[in-house]
Short mmCIF file of C-alpha atoms in Angstrom, two decimals:
data_model
loop_
_atom_site.label_atom_id
_atom_site.label_comp_id
_atom_site.label_asym_id
_atom_site.label_seq_id
_atom_site.Cartn_x
_atom_site.Cartn_y
_atom_site.Cartn_z
CA MET A 30 -88.24 92.22 34.12
CA SER A 31 -85.66 92.78 31.36
CA PHE A 32 -86.30 92.10 27.68
CA PHE A 33 -83.76 89.25 27.69
CA LYS A 34 -85.32 87.54 30.68
CA LYS A 35 -88.84 87.87 29.27
CA LEU A 36 -87.78 86.39 25.96
CA LYS A 37 -85.83 83.58 27.61
CA GLU A 38 -88.82 82.65 29.76
CA LYS A 39 -91.15 82.74 26.76
CA LEU A 40 -88.91 80.41 24.83
CA THR A 41 -88.80 77.88 27.66
CA THR A 42 -92.49 77.22 26.96
CA SER A 43 -91.75 76.50 23.27
CA THR A 44 -90.84 73.08 21.99
CA GLN A 45 -87.17 72.29 22.43
CA GLU A 46 -87.08 70.79 18.95
CA ALA A 47 -88.20 74.03 17.28
CA SER A 48 -85.71 76.06 19.31
CA GLN A 49 -82.88 73.77 18.28
CA LYS A 50 -83.85 73.93 14.60
CA PHE A 51 -83.71 77.74 14.63
CA THR A 52 -80.44 77.70 16.54
CA ASP A 53 -78.86 75.21 14.14
CA GLY A 54 -80.40 76.74 11.02
CA LEU A 55 -79.12 80.24 11.77
CA THR A 56 -75.56 79.14 12.57
CA LYS A 57 -74.04 80.77 9.48
CA THR A 58 -75.78 84.09 10.03
CA ARG A 59 -74.98 84.03 13.74
CA ASP A 60 -71.33 83.24 13.10
CA GLY A 61 -71.17 86.04 10.54
CA PHE A 62 -73.40 88.94 11.51
CA ALA A 63 -73.83 88.47 15.27
CA SER A 64 -70.14 87.75 15.76
CA ALA A 65 -69.23 90.84 13.74
CA VAL A 66 -71.52 92.95 15.94
CA ASN A 67 -69.77 91.60 19.03
CA ASP A 68 -66.37 92.39 17.51
CA LEU A 69 -67.58 95.91 16.78
CA VAL A 70 -68.77 96.38 20.35
CA TYR A 71 -65.48 95.33 21.88
CA ARG A 72 -63.44 97.54 19.53
CA PHE A 73 -65.22 100.71 20.62
CA ARG A 74 -64.95 102.26 24.06
CA GLU A 75 -67.71 104.74 23.39
CA VAL A 76 -70.66 105.06 21.06
CA ASP A 77 -70.13 107.68 18.35
CA GLU A 78 -70.97 108.22 14.68
CA ASP A 79 -68.14 105.92 13.59
CA PHE A 80 -69.74 103.15 15.67
CA PHE A 81 -73.11 103.61 13.96
CA ASP A 82 -71.48 103.86 10.52
CA GLU A 83 -69.78 100.51 11.00
CA LEU A 84 -72.98 98.99 12.36
CA GLU A 85 -74.80 100.14 9.23
CA ASP A 86 -72.18 98.42 7.08
CA LEU A 87 -72.62 95.17 9.03
CA LEU A 88 -76.41 95.27 8.67
CA ILE A 89 -76.21 95.89 4.93
CA GLN A 90 -73.68 93.06 4.54
CA ALA A 91 -76.18 90.77 6.31
CA ASP A 92 -78.76 91.60 3.58
CA VAL A 93 -80.92 93.69 5.87
CA GLY A 94 -81.05 96.18 3.00
CA VAL A 95 -80.30 99.90 2.91
CA THR A 96 -83.82 101.12 3.71
CA THR A 97 -84.36 98.74 6.63
CA THR A 98 -80.84 99.37 7.92
CA MET A 99 -81.47 103.12 8.04
CA ASP A 100 -84.76 102.53 9.86
CA LEU A 101 -83.16 100.16 12.38
CA VAL A 102 -80.24 102.44 13.13
CA GLU A 103 -82.58 105.41 13.52
CA ASP A 104 -84.69 103.41 16.00
CA LEU A 105 -81.53 102.39 17.82
CA LYS A 106 -80.27 105.96 18.07
CA GLU A 107 -83.59 107.04 19.56
CA GLU A 108 -83.40 104.21 22.08
CA VAL A 109 -79.82 105.12 22.98
CA LYS A 110 -80.84 108.73 23.51
CA ARG A 111 -83.96 107.85 25.49
CA ARG A 112 -82.08 105.53 27.85
CA ASN A 113 -78.88 107.59 27.84
CA LEU A 114 -76.78 104.59 26.87
CA LYS A 115 -73.01 105.10 26.73
CA ASP A 116 -71.59 101.58 26.88
CA PRO A 117 -71.28 99.83 23.46
CA VAL A 118 -72.37 96.54 25.10
CA ALA A 119 -75.60 98.19 26.29
CA VAL A 120 -76.15 99.58 22.78
CA ARG A 121 -75.64 96.09 21.33
CA ASP A 122 -78.30 94.77 23.71
CA ALA A 123 -80.61 97.59 22.67
CA LEU A 124 -80.05 96.56 19.04
CA VAL A 125 -81.34 93.07 19.84
CA GLU A 126 -84.49 94.63 21.30
CA VAL A 127 -84.97 96.89 18.28
CA VAL A 128 -84.63 93.92 15.91
CA ALA A 129 -87.15 91.94 17.96
CA LYS A 130 -89.66 94.79 17.89
CA ARG A 131 -89.30 95.12 14.13
CA LEU A 132 -90.19 91.45 13.70
CA GLN A 133 -93.21 91.54 15.98
CA GLU A 134 -96.51 91.26 14.17
CA ASP A 135 -100.00 89.97 14.82
CA GLU A 136 -99.57 86.23 15.28
CA SER A 137 -102.67 85.59 13.15
CA ASP A 138 -100.78 87.08 10.17
CA ARG A 139 -98.26 84.24 10.39
CA GLU A 140 -100.83 81.44 10.62
CA LEU A 141 -102.23 79.77 7.52
CA ASN A 142 -105.72 80.93 6.63
CA MET A 143 -107.36 77.53 7.06
CA GLN A 144 -111.04 77.11 6.15
CA ASP A 145 -113.74 74.83 7.55
CA GLY A 146 -114.16 73.31 4.10
CA LEU A 147 -111.59 73.22 1.29
CA THR A 148 -108.51 75.42 1.75
CA VAL A 149 -106.64 76.25 -1.46
CA ILE A 150 -102.99 77.29 -1.21
CA LEU A 151 -101.31 78.69 -4.32
CA PHE A 152 -97.50 78.47 -4.40
CA VAL A 153 -95.56 80.90 -6.60
CA GLY A 154 -91.87 81.64 -7.10
CA VAL A 155 -89.10 81.42 -9.68
CA ASN A 156 -87.40 78.16 -10.59
CA GLY A 157 -84.64 76.96 -8.32
CA VAL A 158 -85.86 78.46 -5.04
CA GLY A 159 -87.05 75.12 -3.64
CA LYS A 160 -90.75 75.69 -4.30
CA THR A 161 -91.70 72.11 -5.19
CA THR A 162 -89.65 70.70 -2.30
CA THR A 163 -91.33 73.13 0.07
CA ILE A 164 -94.77 72.07 -1.17
CA GLY A 165 -93.88 68.47 -0.39
CA LYS A 166 -92.68 69.37 3.10
CA LEU A 167 -95.80 71.43 3.81
CA ALA A 168 -98.01 68.58 2.58
CA HIS A 169 -96.21 66.21 4.93
CA GLN A 170 -96.65 68.65 7.82
CA LEU A 171 -100.36 69.25 7.20
CA LYS A 172 -101.04 65.54 6.82
CA SER A 173 -99.21 64.79 10.07
CA GLU A 174 -101.62 67.25 11.72
CA GLY A 175 -104.52 65.05 10.61
CA ARG A 176 -105.62 66.93 7.49
CA SER A 177 -106.30 65.37 4.10
CA VAL A 178 -104.10 66.97 1.44
CA MET A 179 -103.98 66.97 -2.36
CA LEU A 180 -101.37 68.46 -4.71
CA ALA A 181 -101.87 70.04 -8.14
CA ALA A 182 -98.93 69.80 -10.57
CA GLY A 183 -99.46 73.22 -12.14
CA ASP A 184 -95.84 73.73 -13.20
CA THR A 185 -96.31 72.09 -16.59
CA PHE A 186 -93.54 74.05 -18.36
CA ARG A 187 -90.42 72.89 -16.53
CA ALA A 188 -89.05 69.52 -17.53
CA GLY A 189 -89.31 67.13 -14.62
CA ALA A 190 -91.41 69.41 -12.41
CA ILE A 191 -94.47 67.16 -12.60
CA ASP A 192 -92.47 64.04 -11.77
CA GLN A 193 -90.70 65.86 -8.94
CA LEU A 194 -94.03 66.79 -7.36
CA GLN A 195 -95.28 63.24 -7.86
CA VAL A 196 -92.30 61.93 -5.90
CA TRP A 197 -93.01 64.34 -3.07
CA GLY A 198 -96.68 63.33 -3.13
CA GLU A 199 -95.68 59.70 -2.70
CA ARG A 200 -93.32 60.57 0.15
CA ALA A 201 -96.03 62.50 1.94
CA GLY A 202 -98.69 59.94 1.07
CA VAL A 203 -100.96 62.43 -0.69
CA PRO A 204 -102.55 62.27 -4.18
CA VAL A 205 -101.25 64.43 -7.04
CA ILE A 206 -103.46 65.71 -9.87
CA ARG A 207 -101.37 65.98 -13.02
CA GLN A 208 -101.52 66.19 -16.80
CA ALA A 209 -98.91 65.87 -19.54
CA GLU A 210 -95.97 68.24 -19.71
CA GLY A 211 -96.91 71.40 -21.62
CA SER A 212 -100.58 71.23 -20.60
CA ASP A 213 -102.52 74.34 -19.65
CA PRO A 214 -101.72 75.01 -15.94
CA ALA A 215 -105.15 76.56 -15.37
CA ALA A 216 -106.78 73.36 -16.65
CA VAL A 217 -104.69 71.26 -14.26
CA VAL A 218 -105.70 73.45 -11.34
CA PHE A 219 -109.36 73.33 -12.42
CA ASP A 220 -109.27 69.52 -12.47
CA ALA A 221 -107.55 69.49 -9.08
CA VAL A 222 -110.17 71.77 -7.53
CA GLN A 223 -112.98 69.54 -8.81
CA ALA A 224 -111.19 66.42 -7.52
CA ALA A 225 -110.56 68.01 -4.13
CA LYS A 226 -114.22 68.98 -3.83
CA SER A 227 -115.51 65.55 -4.83
CA ARG A 228 -113.17 63.75 -2.41
CA GLY A 229 -113.80 66.11 0.48
CA VAL A 230 -110.13 67.09 0.77
CA ASP A 231 -109.14 69.60 3.46
CA VAL A 232 -106.20 71.28 1.70
CA LEU A 233 -105.29 71.63 -1.99
CA ILE A 234 -101.75 72.91 -2.65
CA CYS A 235 -101.13 74.13 -6.19
CA ASP A 236 -97.66 74.28 -7.74
CA THR A 237 -97.11 76.85 -10.50
CA ALA A 238 -94.52 77.67 -13.14
CA GLY A 239 -91.50 79.72 -12.18
CA ARG A 240 -90.38 80.69 -15.67
CA LEU A 241 -91.97 81.14 -19.09
CA GLN A 242 -90.74 82.94 -22.20
CA ASN A 243 -90.67 86.20 -20.28
CA LYS A 244 -91.90 87.69 -17.02
CA VAL A 245 -95.06 89.15 -18.60
CA ASN A 246 -96.19 85.70 -19.84
CA LEU A 247 -95.43 84.15 -16.47
CA MET A 248 -97.46 86.71 -14.55
CA LYS A 249 -100.38 86.44 -16.99
CA GLU A 250 -100.38 82.67 -16.54
CA LEU A 251 -100.41 83.04 -12.75
CA GLU A 252 -103.27 85.53 -12.94
CA LYS A 253 -105.21 83.03 -15.07
CA VAL A 254 -104.67 80.23 -12.54
CA LYS A 255 -105.73 82.54 -9.73
CA ARG A 256 -108.94 83.49 -11.59
CA VAL A 257 -109.84 79.80 -11.99
CA ILE A 258 -109.49 79.25 -8.26
CA GLU A 259 -111.46 82.41 -7.46
CA ARG A 260 -114.30 81.24 -9.70
CA GLU A 261 -114.45 77.68 -8.34
CA VAL A 262 -113.75 78.18 -4.62
CA PRO A 263 -115.35 80.81 -2.36
CA ASN A 264 -112.75 83.42 -1.33
CA GLY A 265 -110.01 81.29 -2.89
CA PRO A 266 -107.11 81.06 -3.06
CA HIS A 267 -107.00 81.37 0.70
CA GLU A 268 -103.22 81.69 0.70
CA VAL A 269 -100.77 82.78 -1.99
CA LEU A 270 -97.37 81.74 -0.67
CA LEU A 271 -94.25 83.07 -2.37
CA ALA A 272 -91.16 80.88 -2.08
CA LEU A 273 -87.94 82.91 -1.90
CA ASP A 274 -84.38 81.63 -1.72
CA ALA A 275 -82.67 83.27 1.27
CA THR A 276 -79.26 82.79 -0.34
CA THR A 277 -80.15 85.21 -3.18
CA GLY A 278 -80.36 88.17 -0.80
CA GLN A 279 -81.72 91.41 -2.19
CA ASN A 280 -82.62 89.71 -5.48
CA ALA A 281 -85.34 87.95 -3.52
CA MET A 282 -86.84 91.37 -2.74
CA VAL A 283 -87.06 92.14 -6.47
CA GLN A 284 -88.83 88.82 -7.08
CA ALA A 285 -91.25 89.46 -4.23
CA LYS A 286 -92.33 92.82 -5.61
CA ALA A 287 -92.97 91.35 -9.08
CA PHE A 288 -95.06 88.45 -7.78
CA GLN A 289 -96.94 90.69 -5.36
CA GLU A 290 -98.19 92.76 -8.28
CA ALA A 291 -99.56 89.71 -10.11
CA THR A 292 -100.92 87.48 -7.36
CA ASN A 293 -101.41 89.50 -4.17
CA VAL A 294 -99.00 87.42 -2.08
CA SER A 295 -100.28 86.69 1.43
CA GLY A 296 -97.16 85.13 2.91
CA ILE A 297 -93.49 84.36 2.33
CA VAL A 298 -91.78 81.00 2.61
CA LEU A 299 -88.07 81.71 2.95
CA THR A 300 -86.15 78.64 1.82
CA LYS A 301 -82.51 77.70 2.43
CA LEU A 302 -82.15 80.06 5.41
CA ASP A 303 -79.67 77.59 6.87
CA GLY A 304 -77.50 77.97 3.77
CA THR A 305 -76.78 81.69 4.06
CA ALA A 306 -74.78 83.93 6.36
CA LYS A 307 -77.16 86.76 5.44
CA GLY A 308 -80.34 85.95 7.34
CA GLY A 309 -81.03 89.67 7.70
CA ILE A 310 -83.20 89.31 4.59
CA VAL A 311 -86.01 88.35 7.00
CA LEU A 312 -85.96 91.88 8.41
CA ALA A 313 -85.93 93.48 4.97
CA ILE A 314 -88.92 91.45 3.79
CA ARG A 315 -91.01 92.30 6.83
CA ASN A 316 -90.05 95.97 6.87
CA GLU A 317 -90.16 96.84 3.18
CA LEU A 318 -92.82 94.52 1.79
CA ASP A 319 -95.15 94.26 4.79
CA ILE A 320 -95.76 90.61 3.94
CA PRO A 321 -95.52 88.13 6.83
CA VAL A 322 -92.86 85.44 6.69
CA LYS A 323 -94.94 82.33 7.43
CA TYR A 324 -92.40 79.54 7.02
CA VAL A 325 -88.64 79.19 6.86
CA GLY A 326 -86.55 76.34 5.50
CA LEU A 327 -83.89 75.35 8.01
CA GLY A 328 -82.49 72.18 6.47
CA GLU A 329 -82.92 69.38 3.95
CA LYS A 330 -85.05 66.98 6.01
CA VAL A 331 -88.79 66.69 5.49
CA ASP A 332 -89.48 68.19 8.93
CA ASP A 333 -87.05 71.11 8.55
CA LEU A 334 -89.77 73.45 7.26
CA GLN A 335 -90.65 75.52 10.32
CA ALA A 336 -93.42 77.99 11.01
CA PHE A 337 -91.67 81.34 11.41
CA ASP A 338 -91.39 82.44 15.02
CA PRO A 339 -89.85 85.91 15.61
CA GLU A 340 -88.73 85.05 19.15
CA GLN A 341 -87.06 81.84 18.01
CA PHE A 342 -85.44 83.77 15.17
CA VAL A 343 -84.04 86.45 17.47
CA TYR A 344 -82.71 83.83 19.88
CA GLY A 345 -81.22 81.80 17.03
CA LEU A 346 -79.55 84.94 15.69
CA PHE A 347 -78.28 86.37 18.98
CA GLY A 348 -78.04 83.20 21.06
CA ASP A 349 -74.42 83.90 22.00
CA ILE A 350 -75.48 87.13 23.71
CA PHE A 351 -78.10 85.29 25.72
CA GLU A 352 -75.53 82.70 26.74
CA GLU A 353 -73.08 85.42 27.70
CA LYS A 354 -75.70 87.04 29.92
CA GLN A 355 -76.64 83.72 31.46
CA GLN A 356 -73.02 83.02 32.36
CA THR A 357 -72.68 86.42 34.05
CA ASN A 358 -76.17 86.26 35.55
CA ASP A 359 -76.75 89.64 33.95
CA ASP A 360 -80.46 90.24 33.22
CA LEU A 361 -81.22 86.53 33.15
CA ALA A 362 -80.72 85.69 36.81
#
């Protein structure tokens, strides 16, 4: 059975709603990158070095990054050689397979590390990436799954951050532990942990500052918050989720490396993926940082935060190729 048929059959068992969200959310990237790949394929009659050079340019333009692009193209060349592929269309199809393989990872890496008792999730990320909004959406999602959720307003330095989280708490119907603006974030988190324990809460999600006087102060503050959680909760925090704005491209990679050093990030939440034509950043993150992408933001609605699914992502990115094959009954019949 071909790769395309296997993937198509696997996706038929997924929820139609999730498939549609990935398809809709990746429209800009699909219209940009995937369409450009198709144009490249139909301009070349044979596969040569010029073909691969142009493909590299397209991958880099899609924010796949130079390192990951070189790795992908090298994998593709090996696949072309192994299968003796001559037709550019066949090479394009092989590219889809190579991308899919690069995104494959142990499914348990993508799942939240939920505990039998209290699970503490620490959210980090710079201002403006949609961190607080994402916390609200995740709280809504976890509550809809039957879990009790509490929020900690640990971003006490940004004007309006506490009130913004309070609004999201009210929308999701979950309590928010807060103090006055300018309070010690570690103290807020300490109070929240004690409240969560006393109320028997399932999940505590902690917001944190995204900017202080300088990066050193910010990272020291995050380390302090993390130490409080470690002291008060066994093996906590159980997740450190880094919110990254997909529209910032390679700058998101720089942010990820800085936060990884301070907080040992366990997962990425890639926000605003629907707002960029450069969704290749997903590949760069997985390949260069070796941190699983756990959630992606695919719209503004409260239910548009989706657990990352590599198969759904590949189909959302290359859906036109699948449709083309279905119409010709090639590999999908």
